[in-house]
Coordinates of C-alpha atoms in Angstrom, one line a residue:
M229 CA -11.2 17.2 27.0
P230 CA -8.3 17.2 24.5
Q231 CA -9.2 16.6 20.9
L232 CA -7.2 14.4 18.6
P233 CA -6.8 15.8 15.0
F234 CA -7.4 13.5 12.1
L235 CA -7.1 13.9 8.3
L236 CA -8.5 11.9 5.4
V237 CA -5.9 11.8 2.6
D238 CA -6.1 10.4 -0.9
A239 CA -2.8 8.8 -1.7
F240 CA -1.1 8.1 -5.1
T241 CA -3.0 10.9 -6.8
T242 CA -2.9 14.7 -7.3
Q243 CA -6.7 14.8 -7.6
P244 CA -9.1 14.7 -4.7
L245 CA -11.5 11.7 -4.6
S246 CA -9.0 9.6 -6.6
G247 CA -6.3 7.2 -5.5
N248 CA -6.7 5.4 -2.2
P249 CA -8.1 7.2 0.9
C250 CA -6.5 6.7 4.3
A251 CA -7.5 8.2 7.7
V252 CA -4.5 9.6 9.6
V253 CA -4.9 10.2 13.4
L254 CA -2.3 12.5 14.9
D255 CA -1.1 12.7 18.6
A256 CA -2.4 9.1 19.0
E257 CA 0.0 7.9 21.7
T258 CA -2.8 7.8 24.4
L259 CA -5.0 5.4 22.3
T260 CA -4.8 1.8 23.3
P261 CA -4.4 -0.9 20.6
D262 CA -8.1 -1.9 21.1
T263 CA -9.3 1.7 20.6
R264 CA -7.1 2.0 17.5
Q265 CA -8.6 -1.1 16.1
R266 CA -12.2 0.1 16.8
L267 CA -11.4 3.4 15.2
A268 CA -10.1 1.7 12.1
R269 CA -13.4 -0.1 11.9
E270 CA -15.2 3.2 12.4
F271 CA -13.3 5.0 9.7
N272 CA -13.8 1.8 7.5
Q273 CA -10.9 2.6 5.1
S274 CA -8.6 -0.1 3.9
E275 CA -6.1 1.3 6.4
T276 CA -6.0 3.9 9.2
A277 CA -2.7 5.3 10.4
F278 CA -2.0 6.4 14.0
V279 CA 0.9 8.8 14.6
D280 CA 2.3 9.5 18.1
H281 CA 3.1 13.0 19.1
T282 CA 6.6 14.1 18.2
P283 CA 8.4 17.3 19.4
P284 CA 8.6 20.1 16.9
G285 CA 11.5 19.8 14.5
S286 CA 11.8 16.1 14.7
T287 CA 12.1 14.0 11.6
E288 CA 11.3 10.7 13.3
F289 CA 7.7 9.5 14.0
T290 CA 6.2 6.4 15.5
V291 CA 3.4 5.2 13.3
R292 CA 1.0 2.2 13.4
F293 CA -1.2 0.9 10.6
F294 CA -4.6 -0.9 11.1
T295 CA -7.0 -2.4 8.7
P296 CA -10.6 -2.8 9.9
A297 CA -9.6 -6.3 11.0
E298 CA -6.1 -6.1 12.3
E299 CA -2.8 -4.3 12.7
I300 CA -0.3 -4.7 9.9
P301 CA 3.5 -4.2 9.9
L302 CA 3.8 -2.1 6.8
A303 CA 1.6 -0.4 4.2
G304 CA 2.3 1.8 1.2
H305 CA -0.6 4.1 0.7
P306 CA -0.8 4.9 4.5
T307 CA 2.8 5.9 4.4
I308 CA 2.2 8.3 1.6
A309 CA -0.9 9.5 3.4
T310 CA 0.8 9.9 6.8
V311 CA 3.6 12.0 5.4
S312 CA 1.1 14.1 3.4
A313 CA -0.8 14.7 6.6
L314 CA 2.3 15.6 8.5
L315 CA 3.2 18.2 5.8
H316 CA -0.3 19.6 5.7
A317 CA -0.4 20.0 9.5
S318 CA 3.0 21.6 9.5
R319 CA 4.4 18.8 11.7
V320 CA 7.3 18.7 9.2
T321 CA 8.3 21.3 6.6
L322 CA 10.4 21.2 3.5
P323 CA 13.3 23.6 3.2
I324 CA 12.3 27.1 2.2
D325 CA 14.2 26.8 -1.1
G326 CA 12.5 23.5 -1.9
G327 CA 14.9 20.6 -2.0
S328 CA 14.2 17.4 -0.1
L329 CA 13.7 16.0 3.4
V330 CA 14.5 12.6 4.9
L331 CA 12.1 11.2 7.5
T332 CA 12.2 8.0 9.6
L333 CA 8.9 6.2 10.4
H334 CA 9.2 3.7 13.2
L335 CA 6.7 1.0 12.3
L336 CA 5.6 -2.2 14.1
H337 CA 8.7 -4.2 12.8
G338 CA 11.2 -1.4 12.7
P339 CA 12.1 1.8 10.9
I340 CA 11.7 2.7 7.3
R341 CA 13.1 5.7 5.3
V342 CA 10.9 8.2 3.5
D343 CA 12.3 10.9 1.2
V344 CA 10.2 13.9 0.5
L345 CA 10.9 16.0 -2.6
A346 CA 9.4 19.4 -3.2
G347 CA 6.8 19.4 -6.0
E348 CA 7.3 21.5 -9.2
D349 CA 5.0 24.3 -10.3
G350 CA 2.7 24.0 -7.3
A351 CA 2.4 20.2 -7.5
P352 CA 2.2 18.3 -4.1
P353 CA 5.5 17.0 -2.7
L354 CA 6.6 13.6 -4.1
I355 CA 7.0 11.1 -1.3
W356 CA 9.3 8.1 -1.8
M357 CA 9.0 5.1 0.6
T358 CA 11.9 2.7 0.9
Q359 CA 10.4 -0.8 1.6
R360 CA 12.1 -3.7 3.1
R361 CA 14.4 -6.1 1.2
P362 CA 12.2 -8.6 -0.7
V363 CA 11.6 -12.0 0.7
F364 CA 10.3 -14.6 -1.8
G365 CA 7.9 -17.1 -0.2
A366 CA 5.9 -20.1 -1.2
V367 CA 4.9 -21.0 -4.8
H368 CA 1.2 -21.8 -5.1
A369 CA -0.7 -24.2 -7.4
P370 CA -2.6 -22.3 -10.2
E371 CA -5.4 -24.9 -10.2
V372 CA -6.0 -24.2 -6.5
V373 CA -5.6 -20.4 -6.5
L374 CA -7.2 -19.2 -9.7
P375 CA -10.7 -20.6 -9.2
L376 CA -10.9 -18.6 -6.0
F377 CA -11.1 -15.5 -8.3
G378 CA -13.4 -17.0 -10.9
L379 CA -10.4 -17.7 -13.2
T380 CA -8.7 -20.8 -14.7
P381 CA -5.0 -21.6 -15.1
D382 CA -5.3 -20.5 -18.8
D383 CA -5.8 -16.9 -17.5
L384 CA -2.3 -17.0 -16.0
L385 CA 0.5 -15.5 -18.1
P386 CA 2.2 -18.7 -19.4
G387 CA 5.0 -19.8 -17.2
A388 CA 4.4 -17.2 -14.5
P389 CA 4.7 -18.6 -11.0
I390 CA 2.1 -17.7 -8.4
Q391 CA 4.3 -16.7 -5.5
T392 CA 4.2 -15.0 -2.1
V393 CA 6.5 -12.0 -2.1
S394 CA 7.1 -9.5 0.8
T395 CA 8.7 -6.1 0.9
G396 CA 7.3 -5.7 4.4
T397 CA 3.9 -7.3 4.1
P398 CA 3.6 -10.7 2.3
Q399 CA 1.3 -10.6 -0.7
L400 CA 0.2 -13.3 -3.1
M401 CA 1.5 -12.3 -6.6
I402 CA -0.7 -13.5 -9.6
L403 CA 0.5 -12.4 -13.0
L404 CA -2.4 -12.7 -15.5
R405 CA -2.1 -13.0 -19.3
D406 CA -4.0 -9.8 -20.2
H407 CA -6.3 -7.0 -19.1
A408 CA -9.4 -9.0 -20.0
A409 CA -8.5 -11.7 -17.5
L410 CA -7.7 -9.1 -14.9
R411 CA -11.1 -7.4 -15.4
R412 CA -13.0 -10.7 -15.1
A413 CA -11.3 -11.5 -11.8
H414 CA -13.5 -11.4 -8.6
V415 CA -13.6 -13.1 -5.3
A416 CA -15.7 -16.1 -6.4
D417 CA -15.3 -18.0 -3.1
A418 CA -14.8 -15.6 -0.1
A419 CA -14.9 -18.4 2.4
G420 CA -12.5 -20.5 0.4
L421 CA -10.1 -17.6 0.0
G422 CA -10.3 -16.9 3.8
R423 CA -9.5 -20.6 4.5
Y424 CA -6.6 -20.6 2.0
R425 CA -5.2 -17.4 3.4
A426 CA -5.4 -18.7 7.0
E427 CA -3.4 -21.8 6.0
S428 CA -0.9 -20.0 3.8
D429 CA 1.9 -17.4 4.1
F430 CA 0.3 -14.3 2.5
F431 CA -1.8 -11.4 3.8
S432 CA -3.8 -10.6 0.6
P433 CA -3.8 -11.3 -3.1
H434 CA -2.5 -9.0 -5.8
L435 CA -3.5 -9.7 -9.4
F436 CA -1.9 -7.8 -12.2
C437 CA -0.9 -7.8 -15.8
L438 CA 1.7 -6.1 -18.0
G439 CA 0.7 -2.9 -19.7
G440 CA -1.0 0.0 -17.9
A441 CA -4.6 1.1 -17.7
T442 CA -3.4 4.2 -19.6
A443 CA -0.5 4.8 -22.1
T444 CA 1.5 6.1 -19.2
G445 CA 1.5 2.9 -17.1
D446 CA 3.6 -0.2 -17.4
T447 CA 1.4 -2.5 -15.2
F448 CA -2.2 -2.6 -14.1
A449 CA -3.3 -4.3 -10.9
R450 CA -6.2 -5.2 -8.7
H451 CA -6.0 -6.1 -5.0
F452 CA -8.7 -8.1 -3.1
G453 CA -9.5 -8.4 0.6
T454 CA -11.5 -10.6 2.8
P455 CA -14.2 -9.6 5.3
P456 CA -14.2 -7.5 7.5
D457 CA -11.6 -5.7 5.4
I458 CA -12.8 -3.9 2.2
S459 CA -13.5 -6.2 -0.8
E460 CA -11.1 -4.4 -3.2
D461 CA -8.3 -1.9 -2.5
S462 CA -8.0 0.9 -5.0
V463 CA -4.2 1.4 -4.9
T464 CA -2.0 -0.8 -2.9
G465 CA 1.5 0.4 -2.2
S466 CA 2.9 -2.5 -0.2
A467 CA 1.8 -5.0 -2.9
T468 CA 3.1 -2.8 -5.6
G469 CA 6.5 -3.1 -4.0
G470 CA 6.2 -6.9 -3.8
M471 CA 5.0 -6.9 -7.4
A472 CA 8.0 -4.9 -8.5
A473 CA 10.4 -7.3 -6.8
Y474 CA 8.5 -10.3 -8.4
L475 CA 8.6 -8.8 -11.9
W476 CA 12.3 -7.8 -11.8
H477 CA 13.3 -11.1 -10.1
H478 CA 11.5 -13.2 -12.7
G479 CA 12.6 -11.2 -15.7
Y480 CA 9.3 -9.5 -16.7
L481 CA 10.6 -5.9 -16.6
K482 CA 12.8 -4.2 -19.2
S483 CA 13.6 -1.5 -16.7
P484 CA 13.8 -1.4 -12.9
D485 CA 12.0 2.0 -13.0
F486 CA 8.4 1.9 -14.0
I487 CA 4.9 3.3 -13.5
A488 CA 2.3 1.1 -11.8
E489 CA -1.4 1.9 -12.2
Q490 CA -4.4 0.6 -10.2
G491 CA -8.0 1.7 -9.4
H492 CA -9.0 3.0 -12.8
D493 CA -12.0 0.7 -13.2
M494 CA -13.1 1.6 -9.7
G495 CA -13.3 5.3 -10.5
R496 CA -10.2 5.9 -8.2
A497 CA -7.3 6.0 -10.6
G498 CA -3.9 5.9 -8.8
T499 CA -0.4 6.1 -10.1
V500 CA 2.7 4.7 -8.3
Q501 CA 6.3 5.4 -9.3
V502 CA 8.5 2.4 -8.7
R503 CA 12.3 1.9 -8.4
V504 CA 14.0 -1.4 -7.9
S505 CA 17.7 -1.4 -7.0
G506 CA 20.1 -4.3 -7.5
P507 CA 20.3 -7.3 -9.9
P508 CA 17.3 -9.6 -10.3
E509 CA 18.9 -12.4 -8.4
A510 CA 19.9 -10.1 -5.4
I511 CA 17.5 -7.1 -5.1
D512 CA 18.7 -4.6 -2.6
T513 CA 15.8 -2.1 -2.3
V514 CA 12.4 -1.4 -3.6
Q515 CA 11.0 2.1 -3.5
I516 CA 7.5 3.4 -4.3
G517 CA 6.7 7.0 -4.8
G518 CA 3.6 9.1 -5.0
T519 CA 1.7 12.2 -3.9
G520 CA -1.2 12.7 -1.5
V521 CA -4.1 15.1 -1.3
V522 CA -5.9 16.1 2.0
V523 CA -9.7 16.0 1.5
L524 CA -11.0 16.2 5.1
E525 CA -9.8 17.5 8.5
G526 CA -11.5 17.0 11.8
S527 CA -11.0 16.0 15.4
L528 CA -11.8 12.9 17.5
R529 CA -13.4 13.2 20.9
G530 CA -10.9 13.1 23.7
D531 CA -12.9 10.6 25.8
L532 CA -12.6 7.7 23.4

């Protein structure tokens, strides 16, 4: 029976076993949504990407993203991983003289643009994902939200609103006062977080502070999940886009171009390049950029 190729790709890193791993299944058009969901649970990564077969030479791909629990409309590190996998498998190729390539990924809620730039001096290609125009959602009460993570309102950066922001996937933005507060954070009440999430307008919470984990970074973040999804995501591209929109909109960034860091305390350091276009009161686009490294290739049984 035909075999379906898959790759495991570490996104937002140039080093294997760093960044955020994502399974990418190619030629997946025969797989039902139920089978895709079961495979996402089997791979047990924060997300698994499924790419339908596309004729050679095409620059448009149909892609779906699944967590172990559900399908999601947009995700950052799976986008970087998917394009890295397509390049590695020669499903797309950069011009011989280097340069760049523009791809279109048709996701659950419509297409997104991805720009691929040739790496310099043997480095992996740099992949830029253009996310959706930001939508600013509900503002949440600190005294309700912060205890869910073992924190108090004093751990919040003074004056910073807790707000849902979406650049394709709605995430709960929580700007903390310093690295110490961020490192203390944990899911103190998983059941309570699950109930609050079910009643609210966000997919998952993104906690962050100003100042990177290293001298290179401008922000440092952590991203938590609820069962059966993984408990903490190492580098979260969709939430980084929402975080960028939040920080620019509320005046916490000096420049709309910056470096976001995540995963360093998990032993999976990841780096995201970020660009925000448009004034703070009317953001036009948010882009996140990064590289991916293939660490594993295999095939799925054709009788799944």
